[in-house]
Amino acid sequence: MPDNTQLIAHPLIQHKLSMMRSKDTNTQDFRTFLREISMLMGYEILRDLPTAEVEIETPLEKMKSRMLSGKKLCIVPILRAGNGFVDGLLQLVPAARVGHIGLYRDPKTLEAVEYYMKLPDDLANRLVIVADPMLATGHSAVAAVNLIKQAGGTDIKFLCLIAAPVGLKTFHAAHPDVPVFTAAIDRELNDHGYILPGIGDAGDRIFGTK
Ligand code: URA
């Protein structure tokens, strides 16, 4: 496994991902599993968030306790499949900002082409979680992180559900400073750039468009 990759293979995640992989799982259940996995993976990704001591008062007495401090969060789904991660992550951190990057894959070259971008102004002061369920060729992920860095982002993590070995290699070569969190590393890509065995087209499965 490449250095800056973290495989989050919790049994609950493995179970839910297997349910998502099955071609018999319908759109509604697919979305539910993805939202649940987003929360479980978000829990891992955010485990090094800084906290600070604060004083609070329980109904019985004052105490010192800890609350989140420091950098705020920005979730950046890569359209459209990355949107599937947003609800679950926002349930964990409701105050997070959400940016969007729209990229489509040129079907011939498989290169990523930008068609939309909207990010908060203060990206430099935020932990940025870039989310896309499938890290396939890695081209979209590399392009999205390029755009985020150009917009001032420095503290960036990449979240996906399934990565292909070639995608991980391409991504880490371009962005060695950005850790990748994935629930699975699959075998290979087919001739159309789909991950095998994979889950099929993540966008179609989330939005029920096929
Ligand atoms: N995008 C998808 O939706 N699925 C894949 O397998 C690869 C890229």
Short mmCIF file of N, CA and C in Angstrom, two decimals, residues 83-159:
data_model
loop_
_atom_site.label_atom_id
_atom_site.label_comp_id
_atom_site.label_asym_id
_atom_site.label_seq_id
_atom_site.Cartn_x
_atom_site.Cartn_y
_atom_site.Cartn_z
N ASN A 83 -20.88 14.23 -4.00
CA ASN A 83 -22.00 14.72 -3.18
C ASN A 83 -22.52 13.65 -2.23
N GLY A 84 -22.33 12.39 -2.60
CA GLY A 84 -22.81 11.30 -1.75
C GLY A 84 -22.17 11.28 -0.37
N PHE A 85 -21.00 11.93 -0.22
CA PHE A 85 -20.32 11.96 1.08
C PHE A 85 -20.77 13.12 1.97
N VAL A 86 -21.44 14.11 1.37
CA VAL A 86 -21.62 15.38 2.08
C VAL A 86 -22.55 15.25 3.29
N ASP A 87 -23.70 14.62 3.11
CA ASP A 87 -24.67 14.55 4.21
C ASP A 87 -24.08 13.92 5.47
N GLY A 88 -23.40 12.81 5.28
CA GLY A 88 -22.83 12.11 6.44
C GLY A 88 -21.78 12.95 7.14
N LEU A 89 -20.91 13.60 6.35
CA LEU A 89 -19.85 14.42 6.97
C LEU A 89 -20.46 15.64 7.67
N LEU A 90 -21.53 16.21 7.07
CA LEU A 90 -22.16 17.37 7.70
C LEU A 90 -22.89 16.99 8.98
N GLN A 91 -23.32 15.74 9.05
CA GLN A 91 -23.93 15.32 10.31
C GLN A 91 -22.91 15.32 11.44
N LEU A 92 -21.64 15.00 11.09
CA LEU A 92 -20.58 15.02 12.10
C LEU A 92 -20.16 16.45 12.44
N VAL A 93 -20.03 17.28 11.40
CA VAL A 93 -19.54 18.66 11.59
C VAL A 93 -20.51 19.61 10.89
N PRO A 94 -21.62 19.92 11.54
CA PRO A 94 -22.68 20.68 10.86
C PRO A 94 -22.24 22.06 10.40
N ALA A 95 -21.22 22.65 11.05
CA ALA A 95 -20.82 24.02 10.68
C ALA A 95 -19.82 24.05 9.53
N ALA A 96 -19.44 22.90 9.02
CA ALA A 96 -18.44 22.88 7.93
C ALA A 96 -18.97 23.63 6.72
N ARG A 97 -18.04 24.25 5.98
CA ARG A 97 -18.39 24.84 4.70
C ARG A 97 -18.34 23.74 3.64
N VAL A 98 -19.06 23.95 2.56
CA VAL A 98 -19.02 22.99 1.46
C VAL A 98 -18.69 23.72 0.17
N GLY A 99 -17.55 23.37 -0.42
CA GLY A 99 -17.20 23.89 -1.75
C GLY A 99 -17.57 22.83 -2.78
N HIS A 100 -17.57 23.20 -4.04
CA HIS A 100 -17.86 22.21 -5.09
C HIS A 100 -16.86 22.35 -6.22
N ILE A 101 -16.44 21.22 -6.73
CA ILE A 101 -15.61 21.22 -7.94
C ILE A 101 -16.27 20.27 -8.94
N GLY A 102 -16.55 20.80 -10.12
CA GLY A 102 -17.17 19.98 -11.17
C GLY A 102 -16.12 19.57 -12.19
N LEU A 103 -15.93 18.30 -12.34
CA LEU A 103 -14.98 17.77 -13.31
C LEU A 103 -15.66 16.63 -14.06
N TYR A 104 -15.47 16.57 -15.34
CA TYR A 104 -15.93 15.37 -16.04
C TYR A 104 -14.74 14.71 -16.71
N ARG A 105 -14.90 13.42 -16.95
CA ARG A 105 -13.80 12.70 -17.58
C ARG A 105 -13.99 12.69 -19.08
N ASP A 106 -13.02 13.21 -19.80
CA ASP A 106 -13.08 13.09 -21.25
C ASP A 106 -13.06 11.59 -21.59
N PRO A 107 -14.13 11.09 -22.25
CA PRO A 107 -14.22 9.63 -22.44
C PRO A 107 -13.07 9.06 -23.27
N LYS A 108 -12.44 9.91 -24.10
CA LYS A 108 -11.34 9.39 -24.93
C LYS A 108 -10.02 9.38 -24.18
N THR A 109 -9.69 10.55 -23.57
CA THR A 109 -8.37 10.64 -22.92
C THR A 109 -8.43 10.23 -21.45
N LEU A 110 -9.65 10.16 -20.88
CA LEU A 110 -9.88 9.93 -19.45
C LEU A 110 -9.30 11.05 -18.59
N GLU A 111 -8.91 12.18 -19.23
CA GLU A 111 -8.39 13.34 -18.47
C GLU A 111 -9.56 14.10 -17.84
N ALA A 112 -9.29 14.79 -16.72
CA ALA A 112 -10.33 15.55 -16.04
C ALA A 112 -10.45 16.95 -16.64
N VAL A 113 -11.69 17.35 -16.91
CA VAL A 113 -11.95 18.68 -17.47
C VAL A 113 -12.84 19.45 -16.49
N GLU A 114 -12.39 20.66 -16.09
CA GLU A 114 -13.16 21.44 -15.10
C GLU A 114 -14.35 22.12 -15.75
N TYR A 115 -15.53 22.05 -15.12
CA TYR A 115 -16.67 22.82 -15.62
C TYR A 115 -17.33 23.66 -14.54
N TYR A 116 -16.93 23.48 -13.29
CA TYR A 116 -17.54 24.28 -12.21
C TYR A 116 -16.61 24.31 -11.01
N MET A 117 -16.53 25.49 -10.35
CA MET A 117 -15.78 25.54 -9.09
C MET A 117 -16.31 26.67 -8.22
N LYS A 118 -16.62 26.37 -7.00
CA LYS A 118 -17.04 27.38 -6.03
C LYS A 118 -16.48 26.96 -4.67
N LEU A 119 -15.56 27.76 -4.15
CA LEU A 119 -14.90 27.41 -2.88
C LEU A 119 -15.00 28.60 -1.95
N PRO A 120 -14.99 28.37 -0.62
CA PRO A 120 -15.00 29.52 0.29
C PRO A 120 -13.71 30.33 0.18
N ASP A 121 -13.78 31.64 0.50
CA ASP A 121 -12.61 32.52 0.36
C ASP A 121 -11.47 32.14 1.30
N ASP A 122 -11.84 31.65 2.48
CA ASP A 122 -10.83 31.45 3.52
C ASP A 122 -10.30 30.00 3.55
N LEU A 123 -10.14 29.44 2.38
CA LEU A 123 -9.72 28.03 2.29
C LEU A 123 -8.39 27.78 3.00
N ALA A 124 -7.51 28.78 2.98
CA ALA A 124 -6.17 28.64 3.58
C ALA A 124 -6.27 28.35 5.08
N ASN A 125 -7.37 28.77 5.70
CA ASN A 125 -7.49 28.59 7.15
C ASN A 125 -8.30 27.35 7.52
N ARG A 126 -8.59 26.52 6.53
CA ARG A 126 -9.46 25.38 6.79
C ARG A 126 -8.78 24.06 6.48
N LEU A 127 -9.20 23.01 7.21
CA LEU A 127 -8.87 21.65 6.78
C LEU A 127 -9.83 21.31 5.65
N VAL A 128 -9.28 20.92 4.52
CA VAL A 128 -10.11 20.66 3.34
C VAL A 128 -10.21 19.14 3.11
N ILE A 129 -11.43 18.65 3.09
CA ILE A 129 -11.63 17.23 2.79
C ILE A 129 -12.22 17.12 1.39
N VAL A 130 -11.43 16.63 0.48
CA VAL A 130 -11.89 16.45 -0.90
C VAL A 130 -12.48 15.05 -0.99
N ALA A 131 -13.70 14.95 -1.52
CA ALA A 131 -14.40 13.67 -1.49
C ALA A 131 -14.87 13.24 -2.87
N ASP A 132 -14.55 12.01 -3.19
CA ASP A 132 -15.03 11.39 -4.44
C ASP A 132 -15.02 9.88 -4.18
N PRO A 133 -16.15 9.21 -4.39
CA PRO A 133 -16.17 7.79 -4.01
C PRO A 133 -15.13 6.93 -4.72
N MET A 134 -14.83 7.23 -5.99
CA MET A 134 -13.96 6.35 -6.77
C MET A 134 -12.66 7.04 -7.15
N LEU A 135 -11.53 6.54 -6.64
CA LEU A 135 -10.22 7.03 -7.09
C LEU A 135 -9.76 6.04 -8.15
N ALA A 136 -10.08 6.34 -9.40
CA ALA A 136 -9.86 5.39 -10.50
C ALA A 136 -8.53 5.68 -11.19
N THR A 137 -8.53 6.52 -12.24
CA THR A 137 -7.25 6.89 -12.86
C THR A 137 -6.46 7.84 -11.96
N GLY A 138 -7.19 8.56 -11.10
CA GLY A 138 -6.56 9.57 -10.25
C GLY A 138 -6.56 10.95 -10.90
N HIS A 139 -6.95 11.05 -12.17
CA HIS A 139 -6.86 12.34 -12.86
C HIS A 139 -7.78 13.40 -12.24
N SER A 140 -9.01 13.02 -11.92
CA SER A 140 -9.94 14.00 -11.31
C SER A 140 -9.43 14.43 -9.94
N ALA A 141 -8.96 13.47 -9.18
CA ALA A 141 -8.48 13.78 -7.82
C ALA A 141 -7.29 14.73 -7.89
N VAL A 142 -6.36 14.45 -8.80
CA VAL A 142 -5.18 15.32 -8.95
C VAL A 142 -5.62 16.72 -9.37
N ALA A 143 -6.53 16.79 -10.35
CA ALA A 143 -6.98 18.09 -10.85
C ALA A 143 -7.71 18.87 -9.75
N ALA A 144 -8.55 18.18 -8.99
CA ALA A 144 -9.30 18.86 -7.92
C ALA A 144 -8.35 19.42 -6.87
N VAL A 145 -7.36 18.63 -6.49
CA VAL A 145 -6.42 19.11 -5.46
C VAL A 145 -5.54 20.22 -6.03
N ASN A 146 -5.21 20.16 -7.32
CA ASN A 146 -4.49 21.29 -7.94
C ASN A 146 -5.30 22.58 -7.76
N LEU A 147 -6.59 22.50 -8.07
CA LEU A 147 -7.45 23.69 -7.98
C LEU A 147 -7.54 24.20 -6.54
N ILE A 148 -7.63 23.26 -5.62
CA ILE A 148 -7.74 23.66 -4.20
C ILE A 148 -6.44 24.33 -3.73
N LYS A 149 -5.32 23.78 -4.16
CA LYS A 149 -4.03 24.40 -3.78
C LYS A 149 -3.91 25.79 -4.41
N GLN A 150 -4.33 25.92 -5.69
CA GLN A 150 -4.29 27.24 -6.34
C GLN A 150 -5.17 28.24 -5.59
N ALA A 151 -6.25 27.74 -4.98
CA ALA A 151 -7.17 28.63 -4.24
C ALA A 151 -6.69 28.88 -2.81
N GLY A 152 -5.52 28.34 -2.46
CA GLY A 152 -4.94 28.65 -1.14
C GLY A 152 -4.96 27.51 -0.14
N GLY A 153 -5.61 26.40 -0.48
CA GLY A 153 -5.68 25.27 0.46
C GLY A 153 -4.31 24.65 0.69
N THR A 154 -4.00 24.36 1.95
CA THR A 154 -2.70 23.74 2.25
C THR A 154 -2.87 22.46 3.06
N ASP A 155 -3.92 22.43 3.87
CA ASP A 155 -4.14 21.26 4.74
C ASP A 155 -5.28 20.45 4.13
N ILE A 156 -4.92 19.41 3.37
CA ILE A 156 -5.91 18.74 2.52
C ILE A 156 -5.87 17.23 2.77
N LYS A 157 -7.04 16.62 2.83
CA LYS A 157 -7.14 15.16 2.90
C LYS A 157 -8.08 14.69 1.79
N PHE A 158 -7.81 13.53 1.24
CA PHE A 158 -8.66 13.01 0.16
C PHE A 158 -9.41 11.79 0.68
N LEU A 159 -10.72 11.81 0.49
CA LEU A 159 -11.59 10.73 0.99
C LEU A 159 -12.24 10.02 -0.18
#
